[in-house]
Coordinates of N, CA and C in Angstrom, one line a residue:
X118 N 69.4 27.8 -137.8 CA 69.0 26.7 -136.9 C 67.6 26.2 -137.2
X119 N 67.4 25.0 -137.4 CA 65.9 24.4 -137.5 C 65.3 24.3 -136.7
X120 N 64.3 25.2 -136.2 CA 63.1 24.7 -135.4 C 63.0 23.4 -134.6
X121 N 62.8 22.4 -135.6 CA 62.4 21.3 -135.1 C 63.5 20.7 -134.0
X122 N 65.1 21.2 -133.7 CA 65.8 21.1 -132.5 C 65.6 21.2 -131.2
X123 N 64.6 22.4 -131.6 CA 64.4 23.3 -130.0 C 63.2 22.8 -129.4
X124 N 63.0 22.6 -128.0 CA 61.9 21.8 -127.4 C 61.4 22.6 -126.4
X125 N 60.4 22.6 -126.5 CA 59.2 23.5 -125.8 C 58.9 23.3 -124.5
X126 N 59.3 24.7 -123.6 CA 59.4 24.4 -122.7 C 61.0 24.6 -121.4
X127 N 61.8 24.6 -122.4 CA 63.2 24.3 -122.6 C 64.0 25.7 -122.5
X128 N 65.0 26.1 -121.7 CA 65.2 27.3 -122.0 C 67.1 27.5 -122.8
X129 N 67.4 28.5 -123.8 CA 67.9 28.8 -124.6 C 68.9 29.9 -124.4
X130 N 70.5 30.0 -124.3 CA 70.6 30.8 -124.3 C 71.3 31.5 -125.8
X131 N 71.1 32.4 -126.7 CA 71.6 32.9 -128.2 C 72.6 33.6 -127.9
X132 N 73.9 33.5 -128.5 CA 75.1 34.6 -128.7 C 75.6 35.0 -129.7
X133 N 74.9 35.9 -130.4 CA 75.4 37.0 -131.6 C 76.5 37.3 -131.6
X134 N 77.4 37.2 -131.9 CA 78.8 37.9 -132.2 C 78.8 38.8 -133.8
X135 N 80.0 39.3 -133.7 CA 79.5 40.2 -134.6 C 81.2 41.4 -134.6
X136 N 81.1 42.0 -136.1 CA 82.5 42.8 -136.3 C 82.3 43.7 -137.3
X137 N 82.5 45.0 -137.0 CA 82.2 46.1 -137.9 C 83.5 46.2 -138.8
X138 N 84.0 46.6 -139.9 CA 85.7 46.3 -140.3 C 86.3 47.3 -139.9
X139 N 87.1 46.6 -139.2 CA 88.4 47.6 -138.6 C 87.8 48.0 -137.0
X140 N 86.5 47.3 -136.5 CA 86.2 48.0 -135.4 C 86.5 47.2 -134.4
X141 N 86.0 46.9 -133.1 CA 86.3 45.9 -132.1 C 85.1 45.3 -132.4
X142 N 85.2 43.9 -132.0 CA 84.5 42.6 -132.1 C 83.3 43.1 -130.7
X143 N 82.2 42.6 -131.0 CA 81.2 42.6 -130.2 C 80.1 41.7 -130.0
X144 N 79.6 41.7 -128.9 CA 78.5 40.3 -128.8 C 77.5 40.5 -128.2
X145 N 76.4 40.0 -128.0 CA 74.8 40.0 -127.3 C 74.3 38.8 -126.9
X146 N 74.2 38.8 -125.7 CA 73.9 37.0 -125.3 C 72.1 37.5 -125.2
X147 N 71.1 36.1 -125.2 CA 70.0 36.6 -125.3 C 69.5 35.2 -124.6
X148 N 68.3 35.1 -123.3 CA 67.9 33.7 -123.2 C 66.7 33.8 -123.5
X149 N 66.0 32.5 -124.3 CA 64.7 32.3 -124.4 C 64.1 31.5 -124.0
X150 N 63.1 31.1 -123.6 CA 62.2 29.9 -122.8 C 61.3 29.3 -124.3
X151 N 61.4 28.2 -124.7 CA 60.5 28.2 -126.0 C 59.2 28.0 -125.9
X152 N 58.5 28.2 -126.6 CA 56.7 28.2 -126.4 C 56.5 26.3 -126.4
X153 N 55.7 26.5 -125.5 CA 55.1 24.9 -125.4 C 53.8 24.8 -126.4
X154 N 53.7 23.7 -127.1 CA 52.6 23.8 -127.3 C 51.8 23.0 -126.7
X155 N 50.0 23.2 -126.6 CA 49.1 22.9 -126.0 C 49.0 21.0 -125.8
X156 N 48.8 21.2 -124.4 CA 49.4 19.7 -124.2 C 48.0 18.8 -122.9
X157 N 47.9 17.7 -122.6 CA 46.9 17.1 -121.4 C 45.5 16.9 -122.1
X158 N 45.1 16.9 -123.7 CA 43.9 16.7 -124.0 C 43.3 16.1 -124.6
X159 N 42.3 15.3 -125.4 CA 41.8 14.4 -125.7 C 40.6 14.7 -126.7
X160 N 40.4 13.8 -127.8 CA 39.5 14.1 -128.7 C 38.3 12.8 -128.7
X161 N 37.1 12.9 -129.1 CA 36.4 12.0 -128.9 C 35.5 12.2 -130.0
X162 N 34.7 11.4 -130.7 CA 33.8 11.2 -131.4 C 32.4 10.9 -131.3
X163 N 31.1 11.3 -131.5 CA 29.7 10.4 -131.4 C 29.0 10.7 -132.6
X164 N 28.5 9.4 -133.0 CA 28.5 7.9 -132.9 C 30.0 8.0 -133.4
X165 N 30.2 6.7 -133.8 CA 30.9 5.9 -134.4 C 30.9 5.4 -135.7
X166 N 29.6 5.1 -135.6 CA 29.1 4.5 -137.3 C 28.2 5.6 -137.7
X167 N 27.6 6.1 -139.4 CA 27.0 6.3 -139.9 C 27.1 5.8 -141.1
X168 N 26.1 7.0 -142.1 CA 26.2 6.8 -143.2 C 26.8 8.2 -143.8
X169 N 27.1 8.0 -145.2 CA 27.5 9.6 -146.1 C 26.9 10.7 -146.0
X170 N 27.7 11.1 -145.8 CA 27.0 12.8 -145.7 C 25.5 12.9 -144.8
X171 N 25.2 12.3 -143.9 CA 24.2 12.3 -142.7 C 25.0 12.9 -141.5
X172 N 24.8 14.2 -141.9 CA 24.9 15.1 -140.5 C 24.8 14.9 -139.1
X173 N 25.1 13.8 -138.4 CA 25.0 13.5 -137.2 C 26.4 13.2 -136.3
X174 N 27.1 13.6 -137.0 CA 28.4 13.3 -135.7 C 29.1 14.6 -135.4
X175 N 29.2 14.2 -133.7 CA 29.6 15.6 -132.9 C 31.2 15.0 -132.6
X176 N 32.3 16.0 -133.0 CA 33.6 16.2 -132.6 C 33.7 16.8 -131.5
X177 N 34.7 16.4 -130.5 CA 34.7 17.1 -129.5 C 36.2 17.0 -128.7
X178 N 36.7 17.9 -128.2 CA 38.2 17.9 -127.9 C 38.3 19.0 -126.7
X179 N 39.0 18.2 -125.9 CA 38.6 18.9 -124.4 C 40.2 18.4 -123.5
X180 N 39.9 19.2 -122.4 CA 41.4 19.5 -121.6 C 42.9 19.5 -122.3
X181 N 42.5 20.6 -123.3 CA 43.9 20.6 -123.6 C 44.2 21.8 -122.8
X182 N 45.4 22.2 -122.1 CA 46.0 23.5 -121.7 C 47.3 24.2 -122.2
X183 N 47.2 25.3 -121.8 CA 48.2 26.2 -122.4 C 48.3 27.5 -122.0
X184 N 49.3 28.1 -121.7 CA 49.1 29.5 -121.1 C 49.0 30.4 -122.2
X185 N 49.5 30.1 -123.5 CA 49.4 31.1 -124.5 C 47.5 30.8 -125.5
X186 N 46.8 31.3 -124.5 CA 45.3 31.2 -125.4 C 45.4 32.6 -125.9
X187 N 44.1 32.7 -126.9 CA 42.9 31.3 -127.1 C 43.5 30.4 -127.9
X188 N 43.2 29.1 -127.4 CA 43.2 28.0 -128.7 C 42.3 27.8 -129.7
X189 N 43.0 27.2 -130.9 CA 42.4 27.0 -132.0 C 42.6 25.9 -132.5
X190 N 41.4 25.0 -133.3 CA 41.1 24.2 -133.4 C 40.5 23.6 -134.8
X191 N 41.3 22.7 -135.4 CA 41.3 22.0 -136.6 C 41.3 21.2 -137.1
X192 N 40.3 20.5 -137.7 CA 39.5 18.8 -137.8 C 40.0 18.5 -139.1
X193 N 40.6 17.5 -139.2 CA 40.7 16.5 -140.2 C 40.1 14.8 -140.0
X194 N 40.1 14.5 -141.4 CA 39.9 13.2 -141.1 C 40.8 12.7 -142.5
X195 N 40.9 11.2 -142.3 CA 41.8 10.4 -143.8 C 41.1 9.3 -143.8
X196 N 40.4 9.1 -145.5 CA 40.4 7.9 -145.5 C 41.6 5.9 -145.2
X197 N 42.9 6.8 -145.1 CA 43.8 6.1 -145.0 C 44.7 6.1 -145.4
X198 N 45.6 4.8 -145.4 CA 46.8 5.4 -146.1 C 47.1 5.4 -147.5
X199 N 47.7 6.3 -148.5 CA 47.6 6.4 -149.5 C 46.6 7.2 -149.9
X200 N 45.9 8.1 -148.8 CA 44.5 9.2 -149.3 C 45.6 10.4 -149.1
X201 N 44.7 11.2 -149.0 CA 45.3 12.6 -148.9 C 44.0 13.2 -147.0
X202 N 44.8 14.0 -146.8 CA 44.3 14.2 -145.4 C 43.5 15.2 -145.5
X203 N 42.3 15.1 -145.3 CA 41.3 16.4 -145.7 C 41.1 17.3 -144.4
X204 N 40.8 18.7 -145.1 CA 40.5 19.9 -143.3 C 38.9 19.5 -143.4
X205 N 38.3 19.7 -142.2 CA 37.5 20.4 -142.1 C 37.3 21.5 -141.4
X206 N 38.2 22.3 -141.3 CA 38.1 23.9 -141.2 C 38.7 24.2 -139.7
X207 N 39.0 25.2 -139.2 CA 39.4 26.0 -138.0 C 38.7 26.5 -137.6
X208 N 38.8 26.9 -136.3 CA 38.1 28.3 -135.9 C 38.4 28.2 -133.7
X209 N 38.0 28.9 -133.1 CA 37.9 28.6 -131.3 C 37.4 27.7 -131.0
X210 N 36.3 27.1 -131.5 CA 35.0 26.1 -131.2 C 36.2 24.9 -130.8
X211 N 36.2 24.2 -129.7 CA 36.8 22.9 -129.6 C 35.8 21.8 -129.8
X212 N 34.5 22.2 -130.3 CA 33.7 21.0 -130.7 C 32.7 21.6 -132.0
X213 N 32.5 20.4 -132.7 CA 32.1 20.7 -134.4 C 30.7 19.9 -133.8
X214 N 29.5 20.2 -134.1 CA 28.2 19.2 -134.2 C 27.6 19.1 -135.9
X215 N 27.0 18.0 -136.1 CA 26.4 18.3 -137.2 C 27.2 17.9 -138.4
X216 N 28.2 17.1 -138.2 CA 29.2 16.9 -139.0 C 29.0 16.3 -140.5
X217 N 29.3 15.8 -141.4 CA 29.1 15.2 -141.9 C 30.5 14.6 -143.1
X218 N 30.3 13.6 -143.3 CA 31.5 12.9 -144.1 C 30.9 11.7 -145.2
X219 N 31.9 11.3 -146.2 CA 32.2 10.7 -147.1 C 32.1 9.1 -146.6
X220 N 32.0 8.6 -147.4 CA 32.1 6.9 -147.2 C 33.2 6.9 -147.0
X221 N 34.1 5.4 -146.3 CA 34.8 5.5 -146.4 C 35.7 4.9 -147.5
X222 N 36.6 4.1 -147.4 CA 37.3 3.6 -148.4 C 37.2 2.1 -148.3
X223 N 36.3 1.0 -149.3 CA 35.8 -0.4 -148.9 C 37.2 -1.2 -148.3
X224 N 38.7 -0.6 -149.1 CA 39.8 -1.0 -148.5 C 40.3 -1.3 -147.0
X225 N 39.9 0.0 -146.5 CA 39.8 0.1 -145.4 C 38.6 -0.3 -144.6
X226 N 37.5 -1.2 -144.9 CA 36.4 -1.4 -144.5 C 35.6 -0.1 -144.0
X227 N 35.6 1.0 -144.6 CA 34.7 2.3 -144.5 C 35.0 2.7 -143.1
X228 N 36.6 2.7 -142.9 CA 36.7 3.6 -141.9 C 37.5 4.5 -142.1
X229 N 37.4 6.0 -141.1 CA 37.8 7.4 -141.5 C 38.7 7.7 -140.1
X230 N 39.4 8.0 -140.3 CA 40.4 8.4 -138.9 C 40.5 9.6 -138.8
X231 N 40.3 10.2 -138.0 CA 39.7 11.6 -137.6 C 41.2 12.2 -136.8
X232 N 41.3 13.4 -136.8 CA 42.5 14.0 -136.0 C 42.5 15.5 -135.8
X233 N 42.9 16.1 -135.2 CA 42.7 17.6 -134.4 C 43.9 18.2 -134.7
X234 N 44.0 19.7 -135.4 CA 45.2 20.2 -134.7 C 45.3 21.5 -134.0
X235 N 45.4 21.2 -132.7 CA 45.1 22.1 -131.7 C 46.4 23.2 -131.3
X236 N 46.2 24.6 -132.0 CA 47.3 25.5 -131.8 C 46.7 26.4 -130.8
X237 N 48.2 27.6 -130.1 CA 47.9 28.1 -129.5 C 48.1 29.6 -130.4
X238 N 47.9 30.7 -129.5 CA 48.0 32.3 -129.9 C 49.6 32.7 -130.4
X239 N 50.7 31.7 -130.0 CA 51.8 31.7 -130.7 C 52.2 31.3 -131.8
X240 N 51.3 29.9 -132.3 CA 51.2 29.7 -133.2 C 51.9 27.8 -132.9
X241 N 52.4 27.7 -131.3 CA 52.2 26.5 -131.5 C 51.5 25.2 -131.0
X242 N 51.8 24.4 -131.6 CA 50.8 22.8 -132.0 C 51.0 21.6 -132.0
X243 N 49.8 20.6 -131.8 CA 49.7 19.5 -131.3 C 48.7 18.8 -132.0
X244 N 49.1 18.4 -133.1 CA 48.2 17.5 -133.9 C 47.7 15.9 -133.5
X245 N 46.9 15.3 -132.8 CA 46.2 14.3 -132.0 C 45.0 13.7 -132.7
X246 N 45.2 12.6 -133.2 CA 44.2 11.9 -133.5 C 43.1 10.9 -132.4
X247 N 42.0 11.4 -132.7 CA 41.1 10.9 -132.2 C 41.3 9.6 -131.3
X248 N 40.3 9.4 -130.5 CA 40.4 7.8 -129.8 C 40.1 6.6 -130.7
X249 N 39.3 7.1 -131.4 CA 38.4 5.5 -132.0 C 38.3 6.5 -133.7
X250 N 38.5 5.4 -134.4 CA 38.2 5.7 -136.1 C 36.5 5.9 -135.9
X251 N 36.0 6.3 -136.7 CA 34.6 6.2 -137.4 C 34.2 5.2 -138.9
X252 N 33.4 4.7 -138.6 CA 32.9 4.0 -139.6 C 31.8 4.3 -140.6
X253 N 32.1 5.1 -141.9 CA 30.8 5.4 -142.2 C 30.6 4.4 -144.0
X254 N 29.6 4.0 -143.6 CA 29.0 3.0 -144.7 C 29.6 3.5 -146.1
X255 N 29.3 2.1 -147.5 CA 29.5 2.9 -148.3 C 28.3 4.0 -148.9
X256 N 28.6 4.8 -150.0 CA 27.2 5.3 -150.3 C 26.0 3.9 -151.3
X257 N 26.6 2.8 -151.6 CA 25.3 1.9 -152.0 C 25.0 1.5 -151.2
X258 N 25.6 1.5 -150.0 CA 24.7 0.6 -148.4 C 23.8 1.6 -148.3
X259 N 24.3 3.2 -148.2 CA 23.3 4.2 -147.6 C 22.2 4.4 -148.7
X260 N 22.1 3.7 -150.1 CA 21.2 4.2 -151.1 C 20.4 3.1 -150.8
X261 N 21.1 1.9 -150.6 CA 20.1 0.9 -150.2 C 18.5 0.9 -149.1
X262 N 19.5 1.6 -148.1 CA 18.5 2.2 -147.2 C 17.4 2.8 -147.2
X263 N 17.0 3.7 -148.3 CA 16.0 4.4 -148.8 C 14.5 3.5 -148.9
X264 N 13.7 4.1 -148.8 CA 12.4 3.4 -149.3 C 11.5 4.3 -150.0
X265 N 11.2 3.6 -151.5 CA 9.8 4.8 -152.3 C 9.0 4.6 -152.1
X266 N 8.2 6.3 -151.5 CA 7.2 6.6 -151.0 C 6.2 6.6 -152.8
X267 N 5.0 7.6 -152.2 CA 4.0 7.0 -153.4 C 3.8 8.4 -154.1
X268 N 4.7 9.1 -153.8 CA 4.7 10.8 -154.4 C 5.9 11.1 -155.6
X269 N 6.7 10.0 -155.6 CA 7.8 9.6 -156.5 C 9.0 10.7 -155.7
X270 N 9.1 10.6 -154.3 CA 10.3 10.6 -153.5 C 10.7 9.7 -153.0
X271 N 12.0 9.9 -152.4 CA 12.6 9.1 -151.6 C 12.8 9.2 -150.4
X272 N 12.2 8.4 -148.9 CA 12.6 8.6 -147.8 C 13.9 7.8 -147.2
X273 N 14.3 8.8 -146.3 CA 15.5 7.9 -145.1 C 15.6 8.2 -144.1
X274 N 14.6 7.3 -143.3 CA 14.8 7.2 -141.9 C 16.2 7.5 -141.3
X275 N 15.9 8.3 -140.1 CA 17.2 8.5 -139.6 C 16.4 7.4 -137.9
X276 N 17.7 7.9 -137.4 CA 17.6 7.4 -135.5 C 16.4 7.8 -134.8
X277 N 15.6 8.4 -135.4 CA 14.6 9.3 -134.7 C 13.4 9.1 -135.1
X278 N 13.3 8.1 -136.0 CA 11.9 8.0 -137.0 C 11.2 8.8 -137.4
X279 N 12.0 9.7 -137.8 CA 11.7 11.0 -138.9 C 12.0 10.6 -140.6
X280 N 11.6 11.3 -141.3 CA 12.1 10.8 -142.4 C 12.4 12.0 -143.0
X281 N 13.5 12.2 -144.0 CA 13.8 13.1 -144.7 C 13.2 13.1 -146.1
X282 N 12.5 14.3 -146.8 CA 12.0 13.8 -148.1 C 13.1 14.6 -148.7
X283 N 13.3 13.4 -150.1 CA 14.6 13.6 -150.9 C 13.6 13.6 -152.2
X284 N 13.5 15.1 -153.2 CA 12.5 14.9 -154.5 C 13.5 14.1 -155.1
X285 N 12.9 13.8 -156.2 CA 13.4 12.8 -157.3 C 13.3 13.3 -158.9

């Protein structure tokens, strides 16, 4: 029987039948309740825009529930269609800070669609994409950005009027 039949939540009853040769026929009924997976939650992004590989965006995924914890938690994003869907990793944390990502694809006007897949201790799951895509520049917009200092580095202001020194 395929998996993908049975609906979570739902209850099951199984009847094994069965014949030893030459013996009398015999059966086992069995009912199951199937595992739900983790359901009621929501993922969100901050910012929205950046640039490549600039560490600043916080994933965050919140009110999911489930009776089968702990949940586990797993970030992807895609440049689109026709890309390939990249991880960025698992683990309990339902929020990633510090993030960082790829330009996007100019096709897609540099945006990345982000998505979660949120399992439970049974092993099942609820893959949910984000509210809003992210937009992150290409990498010659973010190289544009730069300014040479007089020590033959490069700085880039971030949000904070800090600058990061990049040798050269």
């Amino acid at each position: 029987m395929l998996t993908s039949f049975l609906v979570g939540g739902k209850e099951y009853e199984f009847t094994l039948i069965g014949r030893i040769a030459g013996g009398i026929p015999g059966n086992s009924k069995r009912k199951i309740i199937m595992n739900e997976s983790p359901k009621n939650g929501k993922c969100i992004v901050k910012p929205t825009e950046g640039r490549p590989l600039e560490p600043k965006f916080t994933l965050n995924c919140s009110g999911f529930k489930d009776d089968e914890t702990p949940l586990q938690y797993e970030f992807f994003y895609s440049k689109g269609k026709g890309y390939k869907t990249e991880t960025l990793g698992s683990g309990p944390e339902a929020s990633r800070q510090q993030v960082t990502f790829p330009s996007g694809s100019e096709k897609n006007e540099y945006k990345l669609t982000l998505y979660a897949k949120i399992s439970d201790r049974l092993g099942a799951s609820r893959m949910v994409e984000f509210e809003s895509p992210i937009k992150v520049s290409s990498l010659m917009e973010a190289v544009g950005a730069f300014t040479h200092n007089s020590n033959g580095g490069a700085r880039f202001p971030d949000r904070n009027q800090h600058n990061v020194l990049l040798g050269i």
